Amino acid sequence: MVLPAIISEPSPIDPLVLLPLPSKLPESPIHDLDPLLSTLEAYLTSTTAAPNASSRLPLSVLTALMRQITRRSQVLLNAARVGAAEAREALDEVDVDLRGVEYERERVREEIERCMEYAPAYEGMDLPDTESFLTSADESVVSALPPQDDDGYEHALTISKLEDELNEITKREAHLAQLTKDRDSLIRAKKEIKIKFDAVDVHLTGFARSANAVAAKLKDVADIAGPTSTALVASPAPAATPTLST
């Protein structure tokens, strides 16, 4: 058997590369390489006629040892590749999580900046002063406030003022809605009255036309009958016809 002069990289479709990983990995073949290399060097540098040629291992045994070491090395290499792939996948997951955390951190920073720049809208409102509010507020609202020496007293007082203002605005909106409803009702009633008025106006216009037509007819009749009655009054009565007495 002729030993190869150059050992190339294994092919991706080499059965050794595709070996399944055992449940227990073999030991590293590094400790077995030095004796094997020494034996191979003895084969390469000496001849078969050497005095110690009979004590050397057969070439088939050396080939089997080389195959065993290659197989163990390939199994360890495959395990290292699988471990590297798993580590790379875990690293990618950690990188994705890190990017998500950085994104959330930036959002939190932006929200913090917005909160720092926030100006409460109620500061521009015309809220009643504390004394007027406490005087006009309900007893239940005043009793629900914390003690004045409490840190949250000012906030609770401001919230109570805003709630009271909200109730007033709600009442005004309800009153405005009722006024709007009444206005709409009046507008509808006005439209209905206008429609009825227009109908009556049309009826009266027709009646006036009919009355004018009747008056014109009566006038025409009066004009025709007037000369006839005058002629009858002005003409003399006919003479009486004499009668013969018997």
Coordinates of C-alpha atoms in Angstrom, one line a residue:
M1 CA 0.0 0.0 0.0
V2 CA 1.4 3.4 -1.0
L3 CA 1.0 6.2 1.5
P4 CA -0.3 9.5 0.1
A5 CA 2.2 12.3 -0.2
I6 CA -0.4 15.1 0.6
I7 CA -3.5 14.9 2.9
S8 CA -6.2 17.3 1.6
E9 CA -9.1 18.8 3.4
P10 CA -12.1 16.4 3.8
S11 CA -14.9 16.7 1.3
P12 CA -18.3 18.1 2.6
I13 CA -19.9 14.9 1.5
D14 CA -17.3 12.7 3.2
P15 CA -19.0 10.1 5.4
L16 CA -16.7 11.1 8.2
V17 CA -18.0 14.6 8.0
L18 CA -21.6 13.4 8.1
L19 CA -21.0 11.1 11.1
P20 CA -23.7 11.4 13.8
L21 CA -22.4 12.6 17.2
P22 CA -22.3 9.8 19.8
S23 CA -23.7 10.3 23.2
K24 CA -20.2 10.2 24.7
L25 CA -17.4 11.8 22.7
P26 CA -14.1 9.9 22.2
E27 CA -10.9 11.0 23.8
S28 CA -8.5 13.3 22.0
P29 CA -6.1 11.4 19.7
I30 CA -3.3 13.8 20.3
H31 CA -1.5 11.4 22.6
D32 CA -1.5 8.7 20.0
L33 CA -0.1 10.9 17.2
D34 CA 3.5 10.9 18.4
P35 CA 4.0 7.1 18.5
L36 CA 2.2 6.8 15.1
L37 CA 4.4 9.5 13.6
S38 CA 7.5 7.8 14.9
T39 CA 6.5 4.5 13.4
L40 CA 5.7 6.1 10.1
E41 CA 9.0 7.9 10.0
A42 CA 10.7 4.6 10.7
Y43 CA 8.9 3.1 7.7
L44 CA 9.8 6.0 5.5
T45 CA 13.4 6.4 6.4
S46 CA 14.4 2.7 6.6
T47 CA 14.3 -0.3 4.3
T48 CA 12.8 -3.7 4.7
A49 CA 16.3 -5.1 5.1
A50 CA 17.0 -3.2 8.3
P51 CA 17.8 -5.3 11.3
N52 CA 14.7 -4.3 13.2
A53 CA 12.3 -4.7 10.3
S54 CA 10.7 -7.8 11.8
S55 CA 9.8 -5.9 15.0
R56 CA 7.9 -3.1 13.3
L57 CA 4.1 -3.1 13.1
P58 CA 2.6 -4.2 9.9
L59 CA 1.5 -1.5 7.5
S60 CA -2.1 -2.7 7.7
V61 CA -2.1 -2.1 11.5
L62 CA -0.7 1.4 11.0
T63 CA -3.4 2.1 8.5
A64 CA -6.1 0.9 10.9
L65 CA -4.6 3.1 13.6
M66 CA -4.6 6.1 11.2
R67 CA -8.2 5.5 10.3
Q68 CA -9.2 5.2 14.0
I69 CA -7.4 8.4 14.8
T70 CA -8.9 10.1 11.8
R71 CA -12.4 8.9 12.8
R72 CA -12.0 10.1 16.4
S73 CA -10.6 13.5 15.2
Q74 CA -13.5 13.9 12.7
V75 CA -16.1 13.1 15.5
L76 CA -14.5 15.7 17.7
L77 CA -14.4 18.2 14.8
N78 CA -18.0 17.6 14.1
A79 CA -18.8 18.1 17.8
A80 CA -16.9 21.3 17.7
R81 CA -18.7 22.5 14.6
V82 CA -22.1 21.7 16.2
G83 CA -21.0 23.4 19.4
A84 CA -19.9 26.5 17.4
A85 CA -23.2 26.6 15.5
E86 CA -25.2 26.4 18.7
A87 CA -23.0 29.0 20.3
R88 CA -23.4 31.2 17.2
E89 CA -27.2 30.8 17.4
A90 CA -27.2 31.6 21.1
L91 CA -25.0 34.6 20.4
D92 CA -27.5 35.8 17.7
E93 CA -30.4 35.4 20.1
V94 CA -28.5 37.4 22.7
D95 CA -27.7 40.0 20.1
V96 CA -31.3 40.3 19.2
D97 CA -32.3 40.6 22.8
L98 CA -29.6 43.2 23.3
R99 CA -30.8 45.2 20.3
G100 CA -34.3 45.1 21.8
V101 CA -33.1 46.3 25.1
E102 CA -31.2 49.1 23.5
Y103 CA -34.3 50.1 21.5
E104 CA -36.4 50.1 24.7
R105 CA -33.8 52.1 26.5
E106 CA -33.8 54.7 23.8
R107 CA -37.6 54.8 24.0
V108 CA -37.5 55.2 27.8
R109 CA -35.0 58.0 27.5
E110 CA -37.2 59.8 25.0
E111 CA -40.2 59.4 27.3
I112 CA -38.2 60.7 30.2
E113 CA -37.2 63.7 28.2
R114 CA -40.8 64.3 27.2
C115 CA -41.8 64.0 30.8
M116 CA -39.1 66.5 31.9
E117 CA -40.4 68.9 29.2
Y118 CA -44.1 68.3 30.1
A119 CA -46.0 71.4 31.1
P120 CA -49.3 70.6 32.9
A121 CA -52.3 72.0 31.0
Y122 CA -54.1 72.9 34.2
E123 CA -51.5 75.5 35.0
G124 CA -53.1 77.8 32.4
M125 CA -56.6 77.2 33.7
D126 CA -58.4 79.6 36.0
L127 CA -58.8 77.4 39.0
P128 CA -60.2 78.7 42.2
D129 CA -57.8 79.4 45.0
T130 CA -57.5 76.9 47.9
E131 CA -59.6 78.8 50.4
S132 CA -62.5 79.4 48.0
F133 CA -62.4 75.8 46.9
L134 CA -62.4 74.4 50.4
T135 CA -65.2 76.7 51.4
S136 CA -67.5 75.8 48.4
A137 CA -66.5 72.1 48.1
D138 CA -68.6 69.3 49.4
E139 CA -67.8 67.9 52.9
S140 CA -67.0 64.5 51.4
V141 CA -64.4 66.0 49.1
V142 CA -62.7 67.9 51.8
S143 CA -62.7 64.9 54.2
A144 CA -61.1 62.8 51.5
L145 CA -58.1 65.0 51.3
P146 CA -54.9 63.9 53.2
P147 CA -53.5 66.0 56.0
Q148 CA -52.0 69.3 55.0
D149 CA -48.5 68.2 56.3
D150 CA -48.6 65.2 54.0
D151 CA -46.4 65.2 50.9
G152 CA -49.3 64.4 48.6
Y153 CA -51.6 67.1 49.9
E154 CA -50.9 69.6 47.1
H155 CA -51.4 66.9 44.4
A156 CA -54.6 65.6 46.0
L157 CA -55.9 69.2 46.3
T158 CA -55.1 69.9 42.6
I159 CA -56.8 66.7 41.5
S160 CA -59.9 67.7 43.6
K161 CA -60.0 71.1 42.0
L162 CA -59.7 69.6 38.5
E163 CA -62.4 67.1 39.3
D164 CA -64.7 69.9 40.5
E165 CA -63.9 71.9 37.4
L166 CA -64.7 68.8 35.3
N167 CA -68.0 68.4 37.0
E168 CA -68.9 72.0 36.3
I169 CA -67.9 71.6 32.7
T170 CA -70.0 68.5 32.4
K171 CA -73.0 70.4 33.8
R172 CA -72.4 73.2 31.4
E173 CA -72.1 70.9 28.5
A174 CA -75.4 69.1 29.5
H175 CA -77.1 72.5 29.8
L176 CA -75.7 73.5 26.4
A177 CA -76.9 70.3 24.9
Q178 CA -80.4 70.9 26.3
L179 CA -80.3 74.5 24.9
T180 CA -79.2 73.1 21.5
K181 CA -82.0 70.6 21.6
D182 CA -84.5 73.3 22.4
R183 CA -83.1 75.5 19.6
D184 CA -83.4 72.6 17.1
S185 CA -87.0 72.0 18.3
L186 CA -87.8 75.7 17.8
I187 CA -86.2 75.7 14.3
R188 CA -88.3 72.6 13.3
A189 CA -91.4 74.3 14.7
K190 CA -90.6 77.5 12.8
K191 CA -90.1 75.5 9.6
E192 CA -93.4 73.7 10.1
I193 CA -95.2 77.0 10.7
K194 CA -93.6 78.4 7.6
I195 CA -94.7 75.4 5.6
K196 CA -98.3 75.8 6.9
F197 CA -98.2 79.6 6.3
D198 CA -97.0 79.0 2.7
A199 CA -99.9 76.6 2.2
V200 CA -102.4 79.1 3.6
D201 CA -100.9 81.8 1.5
V202 CA -101.3 79.6 -1.6
H203 CA -104.9 78.9 -0.6
L204 CA -105.7 82.6 0.0
T205 CA -104.1 83.5 -3.3
G206 CA -106.3 81.0 -5.1
F207 CA -109.3 82.2 -3.1
A208 CA -108.5 85.8 -4.1
R209 CA -108.2 84.8 -7.7
S210 CA -111.6 83.1 -7.5
A211 CA -113.2 86.1 -5.8
N212 CA -111.8 88.4 -8.4
A213 CA -113.1 86.2 -11.1
V214 CA -116.6 86.1 -9.5
A215 CA -116.5 89.9 -9.0
A216 CA -115.5 90.4 -12.7
K217 CA -118.4 88.2 -13.7
L218 CA -120.9 90.0 -11.5
K219 CA -119.6 93.3 -12.9
D220 CA -120.1 92.1 -16.5
V221 CA -123.6 90.9 -15.6
A222 CA -124.3 94.3 -14.0
D223 CA -123.0 96.1 -17.0
I224 CA -125.2 94.1 -19.4
A225 CA -128.3 94.3 -17.3
G226 CA -128.0 98.1 -16.7
P227 CA -128.8 99.4 -20.2
T228 CA -131.7 97.0 -20.6
S229 CA -133.5 98.2 -17.4
T230 CA -132.9 101.8 -18.4
A231 CA -134.6 101.3 -21.8
L232 CA -137.5 99.6 -20.2
V233 CA -138.1 102.5 -17.9
A234 CA -137.8 105.2 -20.6
S235 CA -140.2 103.7 -23.3
P236 CA -144.0 104.7 -23.0
A237 CA -146.6 102.2 -22.2
P238 CA -148.7 101.0 -25.2
A239 CA -152.2 102.5 -25.8
A240 CA -155.2 100.6 -24.6
T241 CA -157.1 98.9 -27.4
P242 CA -160.8 100.1 -27.5
T243 CA -163.4 97.6 -27.0
L244 CA -166.9 97.5 -28.5
S245 CA -169.8 97.6 -26.1
T246 CA -172.6 95.3 -26.8

